[in-house]
Amino acid sequence: MFEATTILAYKGENQAVIGGDGQVTFGNSVLKGNATKIRTLYNGQILAGFAGSTADAFNLFDMFEEHLQTTKGDLLKAVIAFSKAWRKDKVLRRLEAMMIVLNKEHIFILSGTGDVVEPEDGKIASIGSGGNFAISAARALAKHSNLQPEDLVKESLMIAGDLCIYTNQNIKILKIED
């Protein structure tokens, strides 16, 4: 479990949304409250979020974007190639880090141990210390409300921020839609 962040992604009918809180902790202190842990990749066609060290995030985002370029934006092929490269790299595979990547067709959770997980429902994924709070809220809101994907992600992250001491309510959201 990563004590640093909460990332939540939702893939709707015509929209993909990712959100993350802004808290960075160092030990038992808040180091920064407005960090950005999500970004768009491959000309705005892919969304990605990261849980783990900030310095590691930049390296892994760059490495993943290289695989997207090589596969001409094919997310499934890029995810497989990236996970193999990440697992084989002696330094990077030791990182306690995870990523969520998605587009309008796919959503995946990635780790340095070579895990490539597509959520069972194919719609909602979360990582980070507040991930279980966020995904619980998102599943309930998806089932019992008519919230738009962007609002569902934001509200779920706000709930996680109420419950997880490593998550704040400085929420950033990115989306791609038709």
mmCIF file with all atom_site columns, N, CA and C in Angstrom, residues 81-152:
data_model
loop_
_atom_site.group_PDB
_atom_site.id
_atom_site.type_symbol
_atom_site.label_atom_id
_atom_site.label_alt_id
_atom_site.label_comp_id
_atom_site.label_asym_id
_atom_site.label_entity_id
_atom_site.label_seq_id
_atom_site.pdbx_PDB_ins_code
_atom_site.Cartn_x
_atom_site.Cartn_y
_atom_site.Cartn_z
_atom_site.occupancy
_atom_site.B_iso_or_equiv
_atom_site.pdbx_formal_charge
_atom_site.auth_seq_id
_atom_site.auth_comp_id
_atom_site.auth_asym_id
_atom_site.auth_atom_id
_atom_site.pdbx_PDB_model_num
ATOM 1   N N  . ALA A 1 81  ? 4.283   -4.337 -23.468 1.00 0.00 ? 81  ALA A N  1
ATOM 2   C CA . ALA A 1 81  ? 5.710   -4.062 -23.664 1.00 0.00 ? 81  ALA A CA 1
ATOM 3   C C  . ALA A 1 81  ? 6.297   -3.307 -22.469 1.00 0.00 ? 81  ALA A C  1
ATOM 4   N N  . PHE A 1 82  ? 5.564   -2.329 -21.970 1.00 0.00 ? 82  PHE A N  1
ATOM 5   C CA . PHE A 1 82  ? 6.014   -1.545 -20.826 1.00 0.00 ? 82  PHE A CA 1
ATOM 6   C C  . PHE A 1 82  ? 6.172   -2.416 -19.582 1.00 0.00 ? 82  PHE A C  1
ATOM 7   N N  . SER A 1 83  ? 5.200   -3.272 -19.312 1.00 0.00 ? 83  SER A N  1
ATOM 8   C CA . SER A 1 83  ? 5.275   -4.094 -18.103 1.00 0.00 ? 83  SER A CA 1
ATOM 9   C C  . SER A 1 83  ? 6.452   -5.051 -18.165 1.00 0.00 ? 83  SER A C  1
ATOM 10  N N  . LYS A 1 84  ? 6.761   -5.571 -19.341 1.00 0.00 ? 84  LYS A N  1
ATOM 11  C CA . LYS A 1 84  ? 7.944   -6.434 -19.496 1.00 0.00 ? 84  LYS A CA 1
ATOM 12  C C  . LYS A 1 84  ? 9.221   -5.647 -19.227 1.00 0.00 ? 84  LYS A C  1
ATOM 13  N N  . ALA A 1 85  ? 9.309   -4.456 -19.802 1.00 0.00 ? 85  ALA A N  1
ATOM 14  C CA . ALA A 1 85  ? 10.505  -3.621 -19.618 1.00 0.00 ? 85  ALA A CA 1
ATOM 15  C C  . ALA A 1 85  ? 10.655  -3.183 -18.156 1.00 0.00 ? 85  ALA A C  1
ATOM 16  N N  . TRP A 1 86  ? 9.555   -2.815 -17.534 1.00 0.00 ? 86  TRP A N  1
ATOM 17  C CA . TRP A 1 86  ? 9.587   -2.371 -16.143 1.00 0.00 ? 86  TRP A CA 1
ATOM 18  C C  . TRP A 1 86  ? 10.027  -3.519 -15.236 1.00 0.00 ? 86  TRP A C  1
ATOM 19  N N  . ARG A 1 87  ? 9.483   -4.702 -15.458 1.00 0.00 ? 87  ARG A N  1
ATOM 20  C CA . ARG A 1 87  ? 9.824   -5.858 -14.637 1.00 0.00 ? 87  ARG A CA 1
ATOM 21  C C  . ARG A 1 87  ? 11.278  -6.267 -14.813 1.00 0.00 ? 87  ARG A C  1
ATOM 22  N N  . LYS A 1 88  ? 11.807  -6.130 -16.017 1.00 0.00 ? 88  LYS A N  1
ATOM 23  C CA . LYS A 1 88  ? 13.184  -6.559 -16.302 1.00 0.00 ? 88  LYS A CA 1
ATOM 24  C C  . LYS A 1 88  ? 14.239  -5.568 -15.820 1.00 0.00 ? 88  LYS A C  1
ATOM 25  N N  . ASP A 1 89  ? 13.869  -4.302 -15.669 1.00 0.00 ? 89  ASP A N  1
ATOM 26  C CA . ASP A 1 89  ? 14.831  -3.285 -15.241 1.00 0.00 ? 89  ASP A CA 1
ATOM 27  C C  . ASP A 1 89  ? 15.171  -3.480 -13.764 1.00 0.00 ? 89  ASP A C  1
ATOM 28  N N  . LYS A 1 90  ? 16.440  -3.734 -13.472 1.00 0.00 ? 90  LYS A N  1
ATOM 29  C CA . LYS A 1 90  ? 16.858  -4.074 -12.109 1.00 0.00 ? 90  LYS A CA 1
ATOM 30  C C  . LYS A 1 90  ? 16.597  -2.958 -11.105 1.00 0.00 ? 90  LYS A C  1
ATOM 31  N N  . VAL A 1 91  ? 16.659  -1.729 -11.521 1.00 0.00 ? 91  VAL A N  1
ATOM 32  C CA . VAL A 1 91  ? 16.422  -0.605 -10.618 1.00 0.00 ? 91  VAL A CA 1
ATOM 33  C C  . VAL A 1 91  ? 14.924  -0.303 -10.527 1.00 0.00 ? 91  VAL A C  1
ATOM 34  N N  . LEU A 1 92  ? 14.272  -0.172 -11.669 1.00 0.00 ? 92  LEU A N  1
ATOM 35  C CA . LEU A 1 92  ? 12.873  0.236  -11.680 1.00 0.00 ? 92  LEU A CA 1
ATOM 36  C C  . LEU A 1 92  ? 11.942  -0.806 -11.072 1.00 0.00 ? 92  LEU A C  1
ATOM 37  N N  . ARG A 1 93  ? 12.240  -2.088 -11.201 1.00 0.00 ? 93  ARG A N  1
ATOM 38  C CA . ARG A 1 93  ? 11.324  -3.110 -10.675 1.00 0.00 ? 93  ARG A CA 1
ATOM 39  C C  . ARG A 1 93  ? 11.268  -3.106 -9.154  1.00 0.00 ? 93  ARG A C  1
ATOM 40  N N  . ARG A 1 94  ? 12.248  -2.468 -8.505  1.00 0.00 ? 94  ARG A N  1
ATOM 41  C CA . ARG A 1 94  ? 12.241  -2.380 -7.043  1.00 0.00 ? 94  ARG A CA 1
ATOM 42  C C  . ARG A 1 94  ? 11.388  -1.221 -6.528  1.00 0.00 ? 94  ARG A C  1
ATOM 43  N N  . LEU A 1 95  ? 10.925  -0.389 -7.439  1.00 0.00 ? 95  LEU A N  1
ATOM 44  C CA . LEU A 1 95  ? 10.120  0.759  -7.033  1.00 0.00 ? 95  LEU A CA 1
ATOM 45  C C  . LEU A 1 95  ? 8.808   0.286  -6.434  1.00 0.00 ? 95  LEU A C  1
ATOM 46  N N  . GLU A 1 96  ? 8.428   0.914  -5.354  1.00 0.00 ? 96  GLU A N  1
ATOM 47  C CA . GLU A 1 96  ? 7.102   0.670  -4.808  1.00 0.00 ? 96  GLU A CA 1
ATOM 48  C C  . GLU A 1 96  ? 6.180   1.670  -5.480  1.00 0.00 ? 96  GLU A C  1
ATOM 49  N N  . ALA A 1 97  ? 5.744   1.297  -6.669  1.00 0.00 ? 97  ALA A N  1
ATOM 50  C CA . ALA A 1 97  ? 4.965   2.213  -7.484  1.00 0.00 ? 97  ALA A CA 1
ATOM 51  C C  . ALA A 1 97  ? 3.918   1.444  -8.277  1.00 0.00 ? 97  ALA A C  1
ATOM 52  N N  . MET A 1 98  ? 2.866   2.149  -8.620  1.00 0.00 ? 98  MET A N  1
ATOM 53  C CA . MET A 1 98  ? 1.818   1.602  -9.479  1.00 0.00 ? 98  MET A CA 1
ATOM 54  C C  . MET A 1 98  ? 1.337   2.704  -10.399 1.00 0.00 ? 98  MET A C  1
ATOM 55  N N  . MET A 1 99  ? 0.768   2.284  -11.523 1.00 0.00 ? 99  MET A N  1
ATOM 56  C CA . MET A 1 99  ? 0.192   3.233  -12.471 1.00 0.00 ? 99  MET A CA 1
ATOM 57  C C  . MET A 1 99  ? -1.178  2.745  -12.904 1.00 0.00 ? 99  MET A C  1
ATOM 58  N N  . ILE A 1 100 ? -2.029  3.693  -13.249 1.00 0.00 ? 100 ILE A N  1
ATOM 59  C CA . ILE A 1 100 ? -3.271  3.406  -13.962 1.00 0.00 ? 100 ILE A CA 1
ATOM 60  C C  . ILE A 1 100 ? -3.144  4.099  -15.300 1.00 0.00 ? 100 ILE A C  1
ATOM 61  N N  . VAL A 1 101 ? -3.460  3.383  -16.371 1.00 0.00 ? 101 VAL A N  1
ATOM 62  C CA . VAL A 1 101 ? -3.492  3.976  -17.707 1.00 0.00 ? 101 VAL A CA 1
ATOM 63  C C  . VAL A 1 101 ? -4.827  3.604  -18.352 1.00 0.00 ? 101 VAL A C  1
ATOM 64  N N  . LEU A 1 102 ? -5.381  4.532  -19.116 1.00 0.00 ? 102 LEU A N  1
ATOM 65  C CA . LEU A 1 102 ? -6.647  4.244  -19.773 1.00 0.00 ? 102 LEU A CA 1
ATOM 66  C C  . LEU A 1 102 ? -6.856  5.129  -20.985 1.00 0.00 ? 102 LEU A C  1
ATOM 67  N N  . ASN A 1 103 ? -7.721  4.630  -21.845 1.00 0.00 ? 103 ASN A N  1
ATOM 68  C CA . ASN A 1 103 ? -8.269  5.414  -22.941 1.00 0.00 ? 103 ASN A CA 1
ATOM 69  C C  . ASN A 1 103 ? -9.763  5.104  -22.970 1.00 0.00 ? 103 ASN A C  1
ATOM 70  N N  . LYS A 1 104 ? -10.449 5.414  -24.045 1.00 0.00 ? 104 LYS A N  1
ATOM 71  C CA . LYS A 1 104 ? -11.888 5.181  -24.080 1.00 0.00 ? 104 LYS A CA 1
ATOM 72  C C  . LYS A 1 104 ? -12.247 3.705  -24.254 1.00 0.00 ? 104 LYS A C  1
ATOM 73  N N  . GLU A 1 105 ? -11.263 2.854  -24.586 1.00 0.00 ? 105 GLU A N  1
ATOM 74  C CA . GLU A 1 105 ? -11.530 1.430  -24.790 1.00 0.00 ? 105 GLU A CA 1
ATOM 75  C C  . GLU A 1 105 ? -11.033 0.538  -23.655 1.00 0.00 ? 105 GLU A C  1
ATOM 76  N N  . HIS A 1 106 ? -9.924  0.896  -23.022 1.00 0.00 ? 106 HIS A N  1
ATOM 77  C CA . HIS A 1 106 ? -9.284  0.031  -22.033 1.00 0.00 ? 106 HIS A CA 1
ATOM 78  C C  . HIS A 1 106 ? -8.893  0.805  -20.786 1.00 0.00 ? 106 HIS A C  1
ATOM 79  N N  . ILE A 1 107 ? -8.768  0.049  -19.685 1.00 0.00 ? 107 ILE A N  1
ATOM 80  C CA . ILE A 1 107 ? -8.262  0.600  -18.432 1.00 0.00 ? 107 ILE A CA 1
ATOM 81  C C  . ILE A 1 107 ? -7.404  -0.480 -17.766 1.00 0.00 ? 107 ILE A C  1
ATOM 82  N N  . PHE A 1 108 ? -6.189  -0.108 -17.335 1.00 0.00 ? 108 PHE A N  1
ATOM 83  C CA . PHE A 1 108 ? -5.253  -1.071 -16.754 1.00 0.00 ? 108 PHE A CA 1
ATOM 84  C C  . PHE A 1 108 ? -4.573  -0.510 -15.515 1.00 0.00 ? 108 PHE A C  1
ATOM 85  N N  . ILE A 1 109 ? -4.266  -1.410 -14.578 1.00 0.00 ? 109 ILE A N  1
ATOM 86  C CA . ILE A 1 109 ? -3.419  -1.105 -13.440 1.00 0.00 ? 109 ILE A CA 1
ATOM 87  C C  . ILE A 1 109 ? -2.098  -1.820 -13.690 1.00 0.00 ? 109 ILE A C  1
ATOM 88  N N  . LEU A 1 110 ? -0.973  -1.109 -13.534 1.00 0.00 ? 110 LEU A N  1
ATOM 89  C CA . LEU A 1 110 ? 0.361   -1.644 -13.815 1.00 0.00 ? 110 LEU A CA 1
ATOM 90  C C  . LEU A 1 110 ? 1.247   -1.551 -12.580 1.00 0.00 ? 110 LEU A C  1
ATOM 91  N N  . SER A 1 111 ? 2.133   -2.548 -12.419 1.00 0.00 ? 111 SER A N  1
ATOM 92  C CA . SER A 1 111 ? 3.102   -2.498 -11.322 1.00 0.00 ? 111 SER A CA 1
ATOM 93  C C  . SER A 1 111 ? 4.460   -2.981 -11.817 1.00 0.00 ? 111 SER A C  1
ATOM 94  N N  . GLY A 1 112 ? 5.491   -2.709 -11.025 1.00 0.00 ? 112 GLY A N  1
ATOM 95  C CA . GLY A 1 112 ? 6.854   -3.098 -11.363 1.00 0.00 ? 112 GLY A CA 1
ATOM 96  C C  . GLY A 1 112 ? 7.104   -4.590 -11.297 1.00 0.00 ? 112 GLY A C  1
ATOM 97  N N  . THR A 1 113 ? 6.194   -5.332 -10.688 1.00 0.00 ? 113 THR A N  1
ATOM 98  C CA . THR A 1 113 ? 6.344   -6.789 -10.649 1.00 0.00 ? 113 THR A CA 1
ATOM 99  C C  . THR A 1 113 ? 5.815   -7.436 -11.914 1.00 0.00 ? 113 THR A C  1
ATOM 100 N N  . GLY A 1 114 ? 5.376   -6.636 -12.857 1.00 0.00 ? 114 GLY A N  1
ATOM 101 C CA . GLY A 1 114 ? 4.880   -7.152 -14.121 1.00 0.00 ? 114 GLY A CA 1
ATOM 102 C C  . GLY A 1 114 ? 3.376   -7.325 -14.172 1.00 0.00 ? 114 GLY A C  1
ATOM 103 N N  . ASP A 1 115 ? 2.695   -6.900 -13.113 1.00 0.00 ? 115 ASP A N  1
ATOM 104 C CA . ASP A 1 115 ? 1.235   -7.015 -13.112 1.00 0.00 ? 115 ASP A CA 1
ATOM 105 C C  . ASP A 1 115 ? 0.623   -6.087 -14.147 1.00 0.00 ? 115 ASP A C  1
ATOM 106 N N  . VAL A 1 116 ? -0.297  -6.637 -14.912 1.00 0.00 ? 116 VAL A N  1
ATOM 107 C CA . VAL A 1 116 ? -1.145  -5.876 -15.814 1.00 0.00 ? 116 VAL A CA 1
ATOM 108 C C  . VAL A 1 116 ? -2.557  -6.343 -15.496 1.00 0.00 ? 116 VAL A C  1
ATOM 109 N N  . VAL A 1 117 ? -3.303  -5.497 -14.805 1.00 0.00 ? 117 VAL A N  1
ATOM 110 C CA . VAL A 1 117 ? -4.629  -5.894 -14.347 1.00 0.00 ? 117 VAL A CA 1
ATOM 111 C C  . VAL A 1 117 ? -5.676  -5.012 -15.013 1.00 0.00 ? 117 VAL A C  1
ATOM 112 N N  . GLU A 1 118 ? -6.625  -5.666 -15.671 1.00 0.00 ? 118 GLU A N  1
ATOM 113 C CA . GLU A 1 118 ? -7.786  -4.960 -16.184 1.00 0.00 ? 118 GLU A CA 1
ATOM 114 C C  . GLU A 1 118 ? -8.900  -5.183 -15.169 1.00 0.00 ? 118 GLU A C  1
ATOM 115 N N  . PRO A 1 119 ? -9.492  -4.120 -14.634 1.00 0.00 ? 119 PRO A N  1
ATOM 116 C CA . PRO A 1 119 ? -10.513 -4.303 -13.614 1.00 0.00 ? 119 PRO A CA 1
ATOM 117 C C  . PRO A 1 119 ? -11.622 -5.234 -14.077 1.00 0.00 ? 119 PRO A C  1
ATOM 118 N N  . GLU A 1 120 ? -12.169 -5.981 -13.133 1.00 0.00 ? 120 GLU A N  1
ATOM 119 C CA . GLU A 1 120 ? -13.203 -6.966 -13.438 1.00 0.00 ? 120 GLU A CA 1
ATOM 120 C C  . GLU A 1 120 ? -14.386 -6.342 -14.171 1.00 0.00 ? 120 GLU A C  1
ATOM 121 N N  . ASP A 1 121 ? -14.801 -5.156 -13.733 1.00 0.00 ? 121 ASP A N  1
ATOM 122 C CA . ASP A 1 121 ? -15.939 -4.505 -14.376 1.00 0.00 ? 121 ASP A CA 1
ATOM 123 C C  . ASP A 1 121 ? -15.526 -3.740 -15.635 1.00 0.00 ? 121 ASP A C  1
ATOM 124 N N  . GLY A 1 122 ? -14.207 -3.598 -15.858 1.00 0.00 ? 122 GLY A N  1
ATOM 125 C CA . GLY A 1 122 ? -13.715 -2.891 -17.034 1.00 0.00 ? 122 GLY A CA 1
ATOM 126 C C  . GLY A 1 122 ? -13.962 -1.401 -17.016 1.00 0.00 ? 122 GLY A C  1
ATOM 127 N N  . LYS A 1 123 ? -14.397 -0.862 -15.878 1.00 0.00 ? 123 LYS A N  1
ATOM 128 C CA . LYS A 1 123 ? -14.768 0.548  -15.825 1.00 0.00 ? 123 LYS A CA 1
ATOM 129 C C  . LYS A 1 123 ? -14.034 1.371  -14.775 1.00 0.00 ? 123 LYS A C  1
ATOM 130 N N  . ILE A 1 124 ? -13.795 0.797  -13.592 1.00 0.00 ? 124 ILE A N  1
ATOM 131 C CA . ILE A 1 124 ? -13.294 1.587  -12.470 1.00 0.00 ? 124 ILE A CA 1
ATOM 132 C C  . ILE A 1 124 ? -12.021 0.955  -11.925 1.00 0.00 ? 124 ILE A C  1
ATOM 133 N N  . ALA A 1 125 ? -10.997 1.788  -11.702 1.00 0.00 ? 125 ALA A N  1
ATOM 134 C CA . ALA A 1 125 ? -9.742  1.314  -11.111 1.00 0.00 ? 125 ALA A CA 1
ATOM 135 C C  . ALA A 1 125 ? -9.211  2.389  -10.172 1.00 0.00 ? 125 ALA A C  1
ATOM 136 N N  . SER A 1 126 ? -8.517  1.932  -9.128  1.00 0.00 ? 126 SER A N  1
ATOM 137 C CA . SER A 1 126 ? -7.913  2.883  -8.196  1.00 0.00 ? 126 SER A CA 1
ATOM 138 C C  . SER A 1 126 ? -6.611  2.311  -7.668  1.00 0.00 ? 126 SER A C  1
ATOM 139 N N  . ILE A 1 127 ? -5.725  3.216  -7.271  1.00 0.00 ? 127 ILE A N  1
ATOM 140 C CA . ILE A 1 127 ? -4.453  2.852  -6.649  1.00 0.00 ? 127 ILE A CA 1
ATOM 141 C C  . ILE A 1 127 ? -4.153  3.861  -5.561  1.00 0.00 ? 127 ILE A C  1
ATOM 142 N N  . GLY A 1 128 ? -3.196  3.530  -4.724  1.00 0.00 ? 128 GLY A N  1
ATOM 143 C CA . GLY A 1 128 ? -2.747  4.436  -3.688  1.00 0.00 ? 128 GLY A CA 1
ATOM 144 C C  . GLY A 1 128 ? -3.390  4.151  -2.355  1.00 0.00 ? 128 GLY A C  1
ATOM 145 N N  . SER A 1 129 ? -2.963  4.898  -1.363  1.00 0.00 ? 129 SER A N  1
ATOM 146 C CA . SER A 1 129 ? -3.402  4.638  0.004   1.00 0.00 ? 129 SER A CA 1
ATOM 147 C C  . SER A 1 129 ? -4.897  4.840  0.190   1.00 0.00 ? 129 SER A C  1
ATOM 148 N N  . GLY A 1 130 ? -5.490  5.751  -0.523  1.00 0.00 ? 130 GLY A N  1
ATOM 149 C CA . GLY A 1 130 ? -6.935  5.975  -0.428  1.00 0.00 ? 130 GLY A CA 1
ATOM 150 C C  . GLY A 1 130 ? -7.716  5.284  -1.519  1.00 0.00 ? 130 GLY A C  1
ATOM 151 N N  . GLY A 1 131 ? -7.057  4.403  -2.259  1.00 0.00 ? 131 GLY A N  1
ATOM 152 C CA . GLY A 1 131 ? -7.694  3.744  -3.395  1.00 0.00 ? 131 GLY A CA 1
ATOM 153 C C  . GLY A 1 131 ? -8.921  2.932  -3.048  1.00 0.00 ? 131 GLY A C  1
ATOM 154 N N  . ASN A 1 132 ? -8.869  2.208  -1.931  1.00 0.00 ? 132 ASN A N  1
ATOM 155 C CA . ASN A 1 132 ? -10.034 1.398  -1.557  1.00 0.00 ? 132 ASN A CA 1
ATOM 156 C C  . ASN A 1 132 ? -11.230 2.267  -1.176  1.00 0.00 ? 132 ASN A C  1
ATOM 157 N N  . PHE A 1 133 ? -10.973 3.400  -0.527  1.00 0.00 ? 133 PHE A N  1
ATOM 158 C CA . PHE A 1 133 ? -12.064 4.316  -0.200  1.00 0.00 ? 133 PHE A CA 1
ATOM 159 C C  . PHE A 1 133 ? -12.667 4.887  -1.490  1.00 0.00 ? 133 PHE A C  1
ATOM 160 N N  . ALA A 1 134 ? -11.800 5.308  -2.407  1.00 0.00 ? 134 ALA A N  1
ATOM 161 C CA . ALA A 1 134 ? -12.262 5.926  -3.649  1.00 0.00 ? 134 ALA A CA 1
ATOM 162 C C  . ALA A 1 134 ? -13.038 4.946  -4.518  1.00 0.00 ? 134 ALA A C  1
ATOM 163 N N  . ILE A 1 135 ? -12.548 3.726  -4.656  1.00 0.00 ? 135 ILE A N  1
ATOM 164 C CA . ILE A 1 135 ? -13.242 2.772  -5.524  1.00 0.00 ? 135 ILE A CA 1
ATOM 165 C C  . ILE A 1 135 ? -14.565 2.329  -4.907  1.00 0.00 ? 135 ILE A C  1
ATOM 166 N N  . SER A 1 136 ? -14.614 2.234  -3.587  1.00 0.00 ? 136 SER A N  1
ATOM 167 C CA . SER A 1 136 ? -15.881 1.892  -2.928  1.00 0.00 ? 136 SER A CA 1
ATOM 168 C C  . SER A 1 136 ? -16.923 2.972  -3.203  1.00 0.00 ? 136 SER A C  1
ATOM 169 N N  . ALA A 1 137 ? -16.522 4.216  -3.037  1.00 0.00 ? 137 ALA A N  1
ATOM 170 C CA . ALA A 1 137 ? -17.437 5.324  -3.296  1.00 0.00 ? 137 ALA A CA 1
ATOM 171 C C  . ALA A 1 137 ? -17.848 5.351  -4.766  1.00 0.00 ? 137 ALA A C  1
ATOM 172 N N  . ALA A 1 138 ? -16.896 5.136  -5.659  1.00 0.00 ? 138 ALA A N  1
ATOM 173 C CA . ALA A 1 138 ? -17.196 5.176  -7.097  1.00 0.00 ? 138 ALA A CA 1
ATOM 174 C C  . ALA A 1 138 ? -18.172 4.075  -7.497  1.00 0.00 ? 138 ALA A C  1
ATOM 175 N N  . ARG A 1 139 ? -17.974 2.873  -6.972  1.00 0.00 ? 139 ARG A N  1
ATOM 176 C CA . ARG A 1 139 ? -18.899 1.782  -7.299  1.00 0.00 ? 139 ARG A CA 1
ATOM 177 C C  . ARG A 1 139 ? -20.312 2.081  -6.801  1.00 0.00 ? 139 ARG A C  1
ATOM 178 N N  . ALA A 1 140 ? -20.414 2.616  -5.591  1.00 0.00 ? 140 ALA A N  1
ATOM 179 C CA . ALA A 1 140 ? -21.732 2.954  -5.052  1.00 0.00 ? 140 ALA A CA 1
ATOM 180 C C  . ALA A 1 140 ? -22.380 4.070  -5.865  1.00 0.00 ? 140 ALA A C  1
ATOM 181 N N  . LEU A 1 141 ? -21.616 5.103  -6.185  1.00 0.00 ? 141 LEU A N  1
ATOM 182 C CA . LEU A 1 141 ? -22.168 6.208  -6.963  1.00 0.00 ? 141 LEU A CA 1
ATOM 183 C C  . LEU A 1 141 ? -22.545 5.766  -8.380  1.00 0.00 ? 141 LEU A C  1
ATOM 184 N N  . ALA A 1 142 ? -21.752 4.899  -8.991  1.00 0.00 ? 142 ALA A N  1
ATOM 185 C CA . ALA A 1 142 ? -22.076 4.402  -10.335 1.00 0.00 ? 142 ALA A CA 1
ATOM 186 C C  . ALA A 1 142 ? -23.375 3.601  -10.313 1.00 0.00 ? 142 ALA A C  1
ATOM 187 N N  . LYS A 1 143 ? -23.581 2.866  -9.258  1.00 0.00 ? 143 LYS A N  1
ATOM 188 C CA . LYS A 1 143 ? -24.768 2.007  -9.155  1.00 0.00 ? 143 LYS A CA 1
ATOM 189 C C  . LYS A 1 143 ? -26.022 2.779  -8.750  1.00 0.00 ? 143 LYS A C  1
ATOM 190 N N  . HIS A 1 144 ? -25.858 3.800  -7.917  1.00 0.00 ? 144 HIS A N  1
ATOM 191 C CA . HIS A 1 144 ? -27.030 4.434  -7.312  1.00 0.00 ? 144 HIS A CA 1
ATOM 192 C C  . HIS A 1 144 ? -27.194 5.919  -7.631  1.00 0.00 ? 144 HIS A C  1
ATOM 193 N N  . SER A 1 145 ? -26.533 6.395  -8.658  1.00 0.00 ? 145 SER A N  1
ATOM 194 C CA . SER A 1 145 ? -26.702 7.802  -9.039  1.00 0.00 ? 145 SER A CA 1
ATOM 195 C C  . SER A 1 145 ? -26.614 7.927  -10.554 1.00 0.00 ? 145 SER A C  1
ATOM 196 N N  . ASN A 1 146 ? -26.889 9.112  -11.016 1.00 0.00 ? 146 ASN A N  1
ATOM 197 C CA . ASN A 1 146 ? -26.771 9.422  -12.443 1.00 0.00 ? 146 ASN A CA 1
ATOM 198 C C  . ASN A 1 146 ? -25.664 10.437 -12.689 1.00 0.00 ? 146 ASN A C  1
ATOM 199 N N  . LEU A 1 147 ? -24.647 10.427 -11.830 1.00 0.00 ? 147 LEU A N  1
ATOM 200 C CA . LEU A 1 147 ? -23.550 11.380 -11.985 1.00 0.00 ? 147 LEU A CA 1
ATOM 201 C C  . LEU A 1 147 ? -22.804 11.144 -13.291 1.00 0.00 ? 147 LEU A C  1
ATOM 202 N N  . GLN A 1 148 ? -22.359 12.221 -13.882 1.00 0.00 ? 148 GLN A N  1
ATOM 203 C CA . GLN A 1 148 ? -21.487 12.132 -15.045 1.00 0.00 ? 148 GLN A CA 1
ATOM 204 C C  . GLN A 1 148 ? -20.133 11.587 -14.585 1.00 0.00 ? 148 GLN A C  1
ATOM 205 N N  . PRO A 1 149 ? -19.373 10.916 -15.470 1.00 0.00 ? 149 PRO A N  1
ATOM 206 C CA . PRO A 1 149 ? -18.092 10.324 -15.058 1.00 0.00 ? 149 PRO A CA 1
ATOM 207 C C  . PRO A 1 149 ? -17.150 11.285 -14.335 1.00 0.00 ? 149 PRO A C  1
ATOM 208 N N  . GLU A 1 150 ? -17.025 12.503 -14.816 1.00 0.00 ? 150 GLU A N  1
ATOM 209 C CA . GLU A 1 150 ? -16.132 13.470 -14.176 1.00 0.00 ? 150 GLU A CA 1
ATOM 210 C C  . GLU A 1 150 ? -16.585 13.784 -12.752 1.00 0.00 ? 150 GLU A C  1
ATOM 211 N N  . ASP A 1 151 ? -17.883 13.971 -12.560 1.00 0.00 ? 151 ASP A N  1
ATOM 212 C CA . ASP A 1 151 ? -18.423 14.257 -11.232 1.00 0.00 ? 151 ASP A CA 1
ATOM 213 C C  . ASP A 1 151 ? -18.293 13.040 -10.310 1.00 0.00 ? 151 ASP A C  1
ATOM 214 N N  . LEU A 1 152 ? -18.485 11.849 -10.859 1.00 0.00 ? 152 LEU A N  1
ATOM 215 C CA . LEU A 1 152 ? -18.353 10.621 -10.085 1.00 0.00 ? 152 LEU A CA 1
ATOM 216 C C  . LEU A 1 152 ? -16.930 10.467 -9.557  1.00 0.00 ? 152 LEU A C  1
#
